[in-house]
JSON list of N, CA and C in Angstrom, two decimals:
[
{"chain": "A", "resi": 1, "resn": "UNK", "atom": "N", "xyz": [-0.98, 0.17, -18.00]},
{"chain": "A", "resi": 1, "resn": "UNK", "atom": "CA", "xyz": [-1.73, -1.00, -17.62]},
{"chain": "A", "resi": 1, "resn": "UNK", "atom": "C", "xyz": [-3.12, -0.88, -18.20]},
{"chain": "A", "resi": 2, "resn": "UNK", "atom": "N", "xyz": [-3.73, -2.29, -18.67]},
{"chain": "A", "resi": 2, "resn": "UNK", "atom": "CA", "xyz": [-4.92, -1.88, -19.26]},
{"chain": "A", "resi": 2, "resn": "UNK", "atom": "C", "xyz": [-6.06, -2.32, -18.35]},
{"chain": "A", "resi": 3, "resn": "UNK", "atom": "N", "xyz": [-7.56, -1.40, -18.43]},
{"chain": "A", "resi": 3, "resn": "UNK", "atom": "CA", "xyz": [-8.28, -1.53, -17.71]},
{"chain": "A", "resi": 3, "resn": "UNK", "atom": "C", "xyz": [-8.80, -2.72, -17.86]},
{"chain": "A", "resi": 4, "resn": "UNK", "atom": "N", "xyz": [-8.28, -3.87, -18.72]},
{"chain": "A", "resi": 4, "resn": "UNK", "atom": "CA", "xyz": [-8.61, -5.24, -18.82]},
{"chain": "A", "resi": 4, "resn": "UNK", "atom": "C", "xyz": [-8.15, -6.08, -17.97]},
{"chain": "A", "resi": 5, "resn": "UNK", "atom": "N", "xyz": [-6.62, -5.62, -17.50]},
{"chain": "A", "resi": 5, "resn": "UNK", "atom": "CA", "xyz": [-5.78, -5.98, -16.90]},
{"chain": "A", "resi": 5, "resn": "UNK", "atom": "C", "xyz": [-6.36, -6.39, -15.03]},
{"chain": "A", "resi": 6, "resn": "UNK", "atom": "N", "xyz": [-6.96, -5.48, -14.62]},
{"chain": "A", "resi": 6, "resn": "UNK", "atom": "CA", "xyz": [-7.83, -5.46, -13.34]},
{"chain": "A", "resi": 6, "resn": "UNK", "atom": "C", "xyz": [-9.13, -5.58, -13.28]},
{"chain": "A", "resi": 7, "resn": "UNK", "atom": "N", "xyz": [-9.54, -6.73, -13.27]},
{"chain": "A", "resi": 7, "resn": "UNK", "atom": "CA", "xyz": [-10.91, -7.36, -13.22]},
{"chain": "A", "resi": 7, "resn": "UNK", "atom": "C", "xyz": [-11.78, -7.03, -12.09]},
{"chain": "A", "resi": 8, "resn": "UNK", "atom": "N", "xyz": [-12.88, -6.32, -11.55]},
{"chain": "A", "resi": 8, "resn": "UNK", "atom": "CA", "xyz": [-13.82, -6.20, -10.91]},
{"chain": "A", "resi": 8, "resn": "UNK", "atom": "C", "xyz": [-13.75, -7.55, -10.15]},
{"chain": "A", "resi": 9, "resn": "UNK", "atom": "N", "xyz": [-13.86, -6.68, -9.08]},
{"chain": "A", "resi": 9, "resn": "UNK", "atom": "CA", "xyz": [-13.99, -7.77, -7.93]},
{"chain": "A", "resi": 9, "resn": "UNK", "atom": "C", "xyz": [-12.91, -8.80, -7.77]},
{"chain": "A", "resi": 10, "resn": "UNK", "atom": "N", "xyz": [-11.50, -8.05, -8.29]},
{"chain": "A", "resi": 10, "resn": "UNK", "atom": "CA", "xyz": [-10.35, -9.19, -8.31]},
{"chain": "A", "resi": 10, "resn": "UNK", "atom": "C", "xyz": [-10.22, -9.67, -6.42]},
{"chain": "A", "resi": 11, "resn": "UNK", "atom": "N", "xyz": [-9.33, -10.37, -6.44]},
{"chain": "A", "resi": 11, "resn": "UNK", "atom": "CA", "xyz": [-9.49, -11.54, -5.86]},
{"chain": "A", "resi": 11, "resn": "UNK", "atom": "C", "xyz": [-7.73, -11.26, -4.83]},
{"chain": "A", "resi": 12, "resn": "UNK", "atom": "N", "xyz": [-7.20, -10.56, -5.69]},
{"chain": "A", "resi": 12, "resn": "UNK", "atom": "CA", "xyz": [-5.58, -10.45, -5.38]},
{"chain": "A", "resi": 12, "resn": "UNK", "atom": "C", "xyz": [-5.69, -10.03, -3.91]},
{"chain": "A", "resi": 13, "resn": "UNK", "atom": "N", "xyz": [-4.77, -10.29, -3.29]},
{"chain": "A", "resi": 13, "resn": "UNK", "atom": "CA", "xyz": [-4.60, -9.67, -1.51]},
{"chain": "A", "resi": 13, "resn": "UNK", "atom": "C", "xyz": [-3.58, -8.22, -2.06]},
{"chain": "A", "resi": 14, "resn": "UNK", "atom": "N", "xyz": [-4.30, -8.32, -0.59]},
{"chain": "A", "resi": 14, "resn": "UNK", "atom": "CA", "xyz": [-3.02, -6.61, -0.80]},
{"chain": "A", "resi": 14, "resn": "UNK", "atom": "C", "xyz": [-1.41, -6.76, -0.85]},
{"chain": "A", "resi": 15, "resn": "UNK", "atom": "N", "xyz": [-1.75, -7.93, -0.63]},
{"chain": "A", "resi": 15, "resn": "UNK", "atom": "CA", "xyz": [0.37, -8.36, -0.31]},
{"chain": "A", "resi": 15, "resn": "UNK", "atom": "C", "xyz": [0.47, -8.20, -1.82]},
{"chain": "A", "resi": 16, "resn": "UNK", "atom": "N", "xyz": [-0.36, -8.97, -2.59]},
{"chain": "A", "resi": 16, "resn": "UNK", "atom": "CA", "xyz": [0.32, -9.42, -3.84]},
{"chain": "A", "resi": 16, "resn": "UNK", "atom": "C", "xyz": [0.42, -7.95, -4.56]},
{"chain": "A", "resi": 17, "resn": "UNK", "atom": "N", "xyz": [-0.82, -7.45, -4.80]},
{"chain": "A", "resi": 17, "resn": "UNK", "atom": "CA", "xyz": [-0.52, -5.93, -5.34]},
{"chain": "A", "resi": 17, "resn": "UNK", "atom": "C", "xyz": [0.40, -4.93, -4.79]},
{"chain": "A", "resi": 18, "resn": "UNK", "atom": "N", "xyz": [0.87, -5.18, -3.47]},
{"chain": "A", "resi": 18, "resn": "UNK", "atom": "CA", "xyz": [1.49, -4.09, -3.10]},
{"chain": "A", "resi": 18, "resn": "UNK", "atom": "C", "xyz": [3.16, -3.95, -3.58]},
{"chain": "A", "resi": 19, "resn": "UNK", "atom": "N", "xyz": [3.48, -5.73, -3.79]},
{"chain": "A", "resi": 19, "resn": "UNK", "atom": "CA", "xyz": [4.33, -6.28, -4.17]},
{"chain": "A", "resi": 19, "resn": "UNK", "atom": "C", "xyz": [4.16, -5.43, -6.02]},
{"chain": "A", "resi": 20, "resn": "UNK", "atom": "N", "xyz": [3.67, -5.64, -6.18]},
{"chain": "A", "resi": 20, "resn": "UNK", "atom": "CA", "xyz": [3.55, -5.39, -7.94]},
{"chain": "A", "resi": 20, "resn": "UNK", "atom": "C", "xyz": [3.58, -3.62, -7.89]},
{"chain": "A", "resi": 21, "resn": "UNK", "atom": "N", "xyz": [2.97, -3.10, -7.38]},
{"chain": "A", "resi": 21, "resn": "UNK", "atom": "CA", "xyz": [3.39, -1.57, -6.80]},
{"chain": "A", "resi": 21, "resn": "UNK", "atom": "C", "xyz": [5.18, -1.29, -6.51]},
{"chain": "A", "resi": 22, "resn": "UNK", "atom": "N", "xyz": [5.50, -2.35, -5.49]},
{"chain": "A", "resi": 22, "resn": "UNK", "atom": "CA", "xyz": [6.79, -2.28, -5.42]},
{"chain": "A", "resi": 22, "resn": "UNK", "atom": "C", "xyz": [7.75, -2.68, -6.82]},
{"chain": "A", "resi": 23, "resn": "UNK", "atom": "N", "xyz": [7.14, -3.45, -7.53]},
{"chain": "A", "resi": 23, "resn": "UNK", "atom": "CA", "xyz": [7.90, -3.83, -8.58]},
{"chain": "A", "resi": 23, "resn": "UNK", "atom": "C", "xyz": [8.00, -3.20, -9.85]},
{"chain": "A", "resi": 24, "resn": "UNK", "atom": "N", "xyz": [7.25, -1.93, -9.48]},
{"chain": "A", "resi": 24, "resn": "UNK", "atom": "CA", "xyz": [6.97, -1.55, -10.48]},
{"chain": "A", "resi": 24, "resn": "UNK", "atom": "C", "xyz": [8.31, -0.16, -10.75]},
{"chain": "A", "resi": 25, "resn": "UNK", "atom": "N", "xyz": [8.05, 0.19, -9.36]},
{"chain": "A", "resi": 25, "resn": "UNK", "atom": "CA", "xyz": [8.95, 1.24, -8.97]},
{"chain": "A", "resi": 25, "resn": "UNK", "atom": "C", "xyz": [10.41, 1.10, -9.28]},
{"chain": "A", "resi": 26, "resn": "UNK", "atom": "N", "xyz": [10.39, -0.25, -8.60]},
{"chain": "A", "resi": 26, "resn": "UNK", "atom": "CA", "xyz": [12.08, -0.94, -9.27]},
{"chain": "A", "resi": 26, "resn": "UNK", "atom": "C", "xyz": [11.81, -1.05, -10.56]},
{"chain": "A", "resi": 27, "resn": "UNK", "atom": "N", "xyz": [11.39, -1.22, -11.44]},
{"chain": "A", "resi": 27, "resn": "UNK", "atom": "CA", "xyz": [11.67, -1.45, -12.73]},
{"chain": "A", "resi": 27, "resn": "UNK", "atom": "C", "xyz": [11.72, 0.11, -13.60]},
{"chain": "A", "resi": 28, "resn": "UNK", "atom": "N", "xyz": [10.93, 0.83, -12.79]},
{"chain": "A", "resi": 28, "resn": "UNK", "atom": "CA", "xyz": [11.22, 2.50, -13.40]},
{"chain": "A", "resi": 28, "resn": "UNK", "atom": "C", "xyz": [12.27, 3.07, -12.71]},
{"chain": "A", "resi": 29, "resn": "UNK", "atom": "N", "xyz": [12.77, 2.51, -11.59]},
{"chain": "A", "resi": 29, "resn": "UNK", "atom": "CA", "xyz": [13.89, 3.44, -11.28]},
{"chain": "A", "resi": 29, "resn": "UNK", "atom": "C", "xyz": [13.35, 4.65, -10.42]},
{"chain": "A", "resi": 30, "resn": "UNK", "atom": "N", "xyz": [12.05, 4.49, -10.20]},
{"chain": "A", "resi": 30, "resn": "UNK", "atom": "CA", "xyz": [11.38, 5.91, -9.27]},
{"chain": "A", "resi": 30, "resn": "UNK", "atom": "C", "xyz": [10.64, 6.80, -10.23]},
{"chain": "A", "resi": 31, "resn": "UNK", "atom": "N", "xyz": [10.76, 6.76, -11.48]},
{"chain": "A", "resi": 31, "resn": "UNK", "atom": "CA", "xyz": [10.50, 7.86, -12.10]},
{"chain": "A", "resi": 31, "resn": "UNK", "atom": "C", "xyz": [9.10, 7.25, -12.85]},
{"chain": "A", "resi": 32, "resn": "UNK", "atom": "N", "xyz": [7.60, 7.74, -13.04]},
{"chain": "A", "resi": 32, "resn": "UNK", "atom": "CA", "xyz": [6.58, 7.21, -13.78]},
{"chain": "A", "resi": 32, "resn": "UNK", "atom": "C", "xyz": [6.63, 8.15, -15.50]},
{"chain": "A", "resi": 33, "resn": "UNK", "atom": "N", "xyz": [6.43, 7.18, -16.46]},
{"chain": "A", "resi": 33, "resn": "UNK", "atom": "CA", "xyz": [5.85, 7.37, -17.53]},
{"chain": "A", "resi": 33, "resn": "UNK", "atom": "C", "xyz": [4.15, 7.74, -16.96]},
{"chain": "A", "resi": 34, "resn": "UNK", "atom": "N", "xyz": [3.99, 8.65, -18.08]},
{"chain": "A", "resi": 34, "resn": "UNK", "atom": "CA", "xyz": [2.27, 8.97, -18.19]},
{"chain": "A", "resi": 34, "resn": "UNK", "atom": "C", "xyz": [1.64, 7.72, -17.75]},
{"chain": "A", "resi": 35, "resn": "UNK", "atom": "N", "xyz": [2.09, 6.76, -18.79]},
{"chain": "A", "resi": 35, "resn": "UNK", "atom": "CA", "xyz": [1.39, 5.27, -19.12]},
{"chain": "A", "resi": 35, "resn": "UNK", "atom": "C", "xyz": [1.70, 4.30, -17.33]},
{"chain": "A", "resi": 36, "resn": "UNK", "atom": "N", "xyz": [2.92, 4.66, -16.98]},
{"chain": "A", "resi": 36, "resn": "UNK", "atom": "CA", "xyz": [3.36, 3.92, -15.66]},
{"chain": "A", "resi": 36, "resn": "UNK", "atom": "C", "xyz": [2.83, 4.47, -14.65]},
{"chain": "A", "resi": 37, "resn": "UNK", "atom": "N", "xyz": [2.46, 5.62, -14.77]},
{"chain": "A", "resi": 37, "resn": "UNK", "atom": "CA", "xyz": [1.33, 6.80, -13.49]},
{"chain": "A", "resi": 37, "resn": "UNK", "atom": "C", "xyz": [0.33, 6.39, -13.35]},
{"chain": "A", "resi": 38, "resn": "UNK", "atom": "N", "xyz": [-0.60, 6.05, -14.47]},
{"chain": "A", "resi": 38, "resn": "UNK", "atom": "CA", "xyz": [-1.95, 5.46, -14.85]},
{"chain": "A", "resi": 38, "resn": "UNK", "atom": "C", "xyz": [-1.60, 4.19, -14.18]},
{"chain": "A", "resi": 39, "resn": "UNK", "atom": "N", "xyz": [-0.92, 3.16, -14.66]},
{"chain": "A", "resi": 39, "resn": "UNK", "atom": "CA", "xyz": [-0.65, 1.98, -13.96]},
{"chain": "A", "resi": 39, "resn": "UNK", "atom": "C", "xyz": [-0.41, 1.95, -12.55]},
{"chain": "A", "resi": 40, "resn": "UNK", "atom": "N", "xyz": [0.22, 3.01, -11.68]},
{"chain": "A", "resi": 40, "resn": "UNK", "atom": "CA", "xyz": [0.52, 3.00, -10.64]},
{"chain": "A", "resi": 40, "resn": "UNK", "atom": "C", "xyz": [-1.20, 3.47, -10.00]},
{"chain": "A", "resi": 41, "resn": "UNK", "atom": "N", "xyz": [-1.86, 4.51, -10.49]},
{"chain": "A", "resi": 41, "resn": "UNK", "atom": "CA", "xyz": [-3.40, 5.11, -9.57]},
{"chain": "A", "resi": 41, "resn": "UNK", "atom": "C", "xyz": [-3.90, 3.41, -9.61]},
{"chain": "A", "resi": 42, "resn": "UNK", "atom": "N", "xyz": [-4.02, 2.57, -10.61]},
{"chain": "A", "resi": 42, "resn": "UNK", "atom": "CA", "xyz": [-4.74, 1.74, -11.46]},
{"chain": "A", "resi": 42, "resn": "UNK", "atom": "C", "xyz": [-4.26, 0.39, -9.71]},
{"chain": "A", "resi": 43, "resn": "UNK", "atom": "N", "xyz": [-3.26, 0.15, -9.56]},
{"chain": "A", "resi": 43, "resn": "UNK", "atom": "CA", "xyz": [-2.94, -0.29, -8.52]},
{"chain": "A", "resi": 43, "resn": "UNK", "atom": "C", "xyz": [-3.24, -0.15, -6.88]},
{"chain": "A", "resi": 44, "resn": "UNK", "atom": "N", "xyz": [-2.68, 1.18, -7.11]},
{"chain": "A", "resi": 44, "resn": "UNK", "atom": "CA", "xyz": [-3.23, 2.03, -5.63]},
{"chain": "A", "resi": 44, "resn": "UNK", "atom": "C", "xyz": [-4.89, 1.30, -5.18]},
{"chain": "A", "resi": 45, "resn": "UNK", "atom": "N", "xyz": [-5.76, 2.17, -6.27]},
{"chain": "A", "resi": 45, "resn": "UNK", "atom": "CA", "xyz": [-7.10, 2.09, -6.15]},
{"chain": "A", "resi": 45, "resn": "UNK", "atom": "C", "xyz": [-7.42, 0.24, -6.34]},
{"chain": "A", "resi": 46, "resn": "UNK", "atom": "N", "xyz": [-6.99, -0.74, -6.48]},
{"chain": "A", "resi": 46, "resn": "UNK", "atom": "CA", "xyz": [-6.71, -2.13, -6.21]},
{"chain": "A", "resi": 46, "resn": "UNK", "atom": "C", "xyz": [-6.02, -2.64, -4.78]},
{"chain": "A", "resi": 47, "resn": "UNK", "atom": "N", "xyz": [-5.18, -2.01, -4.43]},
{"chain": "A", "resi": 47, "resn": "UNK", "atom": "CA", "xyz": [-4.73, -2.08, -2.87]},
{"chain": "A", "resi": 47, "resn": "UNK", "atom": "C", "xyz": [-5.40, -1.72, -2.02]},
{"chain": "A", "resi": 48, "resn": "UNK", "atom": "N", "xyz": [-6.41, -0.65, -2.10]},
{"chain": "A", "resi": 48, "resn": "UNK", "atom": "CA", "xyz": [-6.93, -0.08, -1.37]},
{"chain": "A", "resi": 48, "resn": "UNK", "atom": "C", "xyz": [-8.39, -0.86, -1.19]},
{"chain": "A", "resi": 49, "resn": "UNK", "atom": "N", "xyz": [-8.79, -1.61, -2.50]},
{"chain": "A", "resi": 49, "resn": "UNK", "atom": "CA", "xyz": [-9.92, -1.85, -2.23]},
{"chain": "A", "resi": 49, "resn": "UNK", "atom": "C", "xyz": [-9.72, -3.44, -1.54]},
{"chain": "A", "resi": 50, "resn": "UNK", "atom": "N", "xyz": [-8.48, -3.99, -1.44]},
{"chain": "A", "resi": 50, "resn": "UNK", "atom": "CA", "xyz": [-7.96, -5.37, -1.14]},
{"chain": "A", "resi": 50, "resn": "UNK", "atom": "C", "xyz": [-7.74, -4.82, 0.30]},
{"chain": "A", "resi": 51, "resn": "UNK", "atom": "N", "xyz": [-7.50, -4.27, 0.71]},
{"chain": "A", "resi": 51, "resn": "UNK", "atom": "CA", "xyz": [-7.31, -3.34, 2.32]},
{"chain": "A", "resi": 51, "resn": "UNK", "atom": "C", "xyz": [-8.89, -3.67, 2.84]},
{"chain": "A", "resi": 52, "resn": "UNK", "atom": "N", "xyz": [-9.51, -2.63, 2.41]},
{"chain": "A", "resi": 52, "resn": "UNK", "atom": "CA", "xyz": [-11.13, -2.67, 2.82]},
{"chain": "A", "resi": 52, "resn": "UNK", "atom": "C", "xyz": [-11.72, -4.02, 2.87]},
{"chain": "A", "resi": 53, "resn": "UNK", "atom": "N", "xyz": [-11.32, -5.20, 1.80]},
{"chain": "A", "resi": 53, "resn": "UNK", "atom": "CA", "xyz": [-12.04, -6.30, 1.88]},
{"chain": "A", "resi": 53, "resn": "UNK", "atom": "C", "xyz": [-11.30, -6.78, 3.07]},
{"chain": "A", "resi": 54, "resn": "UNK", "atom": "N", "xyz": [-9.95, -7.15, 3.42]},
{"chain": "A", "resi": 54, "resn": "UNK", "atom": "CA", "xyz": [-9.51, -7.82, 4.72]},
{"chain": "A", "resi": 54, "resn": "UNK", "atom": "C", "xyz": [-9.87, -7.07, 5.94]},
{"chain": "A", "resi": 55, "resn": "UNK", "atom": "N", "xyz": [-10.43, -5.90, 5.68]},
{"chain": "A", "resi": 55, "resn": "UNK", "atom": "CA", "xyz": [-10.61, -5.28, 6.97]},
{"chain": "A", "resi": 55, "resn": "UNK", "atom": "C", "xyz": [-12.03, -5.83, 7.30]},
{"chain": "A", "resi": 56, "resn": "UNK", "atom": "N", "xyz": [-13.03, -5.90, 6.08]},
{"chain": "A", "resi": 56, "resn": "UNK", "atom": "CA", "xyz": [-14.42, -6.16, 6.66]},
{"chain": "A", "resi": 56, "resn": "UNK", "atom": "C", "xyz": [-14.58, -7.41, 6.47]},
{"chain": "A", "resi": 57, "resn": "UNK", "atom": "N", "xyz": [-13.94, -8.59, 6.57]},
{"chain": "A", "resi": 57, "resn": "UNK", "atom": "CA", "xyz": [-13.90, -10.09, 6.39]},
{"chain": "A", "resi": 57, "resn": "UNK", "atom": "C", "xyz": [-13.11, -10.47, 7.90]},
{"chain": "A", "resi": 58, "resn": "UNK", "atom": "N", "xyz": [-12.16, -9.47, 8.51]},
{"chain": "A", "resi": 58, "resn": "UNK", "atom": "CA", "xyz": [-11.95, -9.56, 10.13]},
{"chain": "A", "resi": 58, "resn": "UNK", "atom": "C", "xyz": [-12.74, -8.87, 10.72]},
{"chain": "A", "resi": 59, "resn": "UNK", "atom": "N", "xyz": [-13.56, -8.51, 10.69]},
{"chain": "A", "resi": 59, "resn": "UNK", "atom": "CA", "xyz": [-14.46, -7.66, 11.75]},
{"chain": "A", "resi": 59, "resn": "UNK", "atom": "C", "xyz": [-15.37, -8.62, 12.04]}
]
């Protein structure tokens, strides 16, 4: 995945990325390429920061 690919300050909910996390897995079968590992942290660290924004937008 390219670091172009995830824009600062994206906008995505965590559903949608977590979904694309999940889809990703199905499409490898479980197993990451180098390139699909990178794509998978590249996600994580996007879910996580889509987590933190719904958490401090309900508080």
């Amino acid at each position: 995945m390219s670091p172009d690919f995830v824009t600062p300050g994206s906008v995505r909910s965590a559903a949608e990325v977590n979904e694309e996390i999940r889809a990703l897995w199905r499409r490898t079968g479980g197993t990451l390429s180098a390139e699909e590992r990178a794509e998978y942290e590249l996600l994580v660290v996007e879910w996580a920061a889509a987590i933190r924004g719904a958490v401090v937008k309900a508080a």
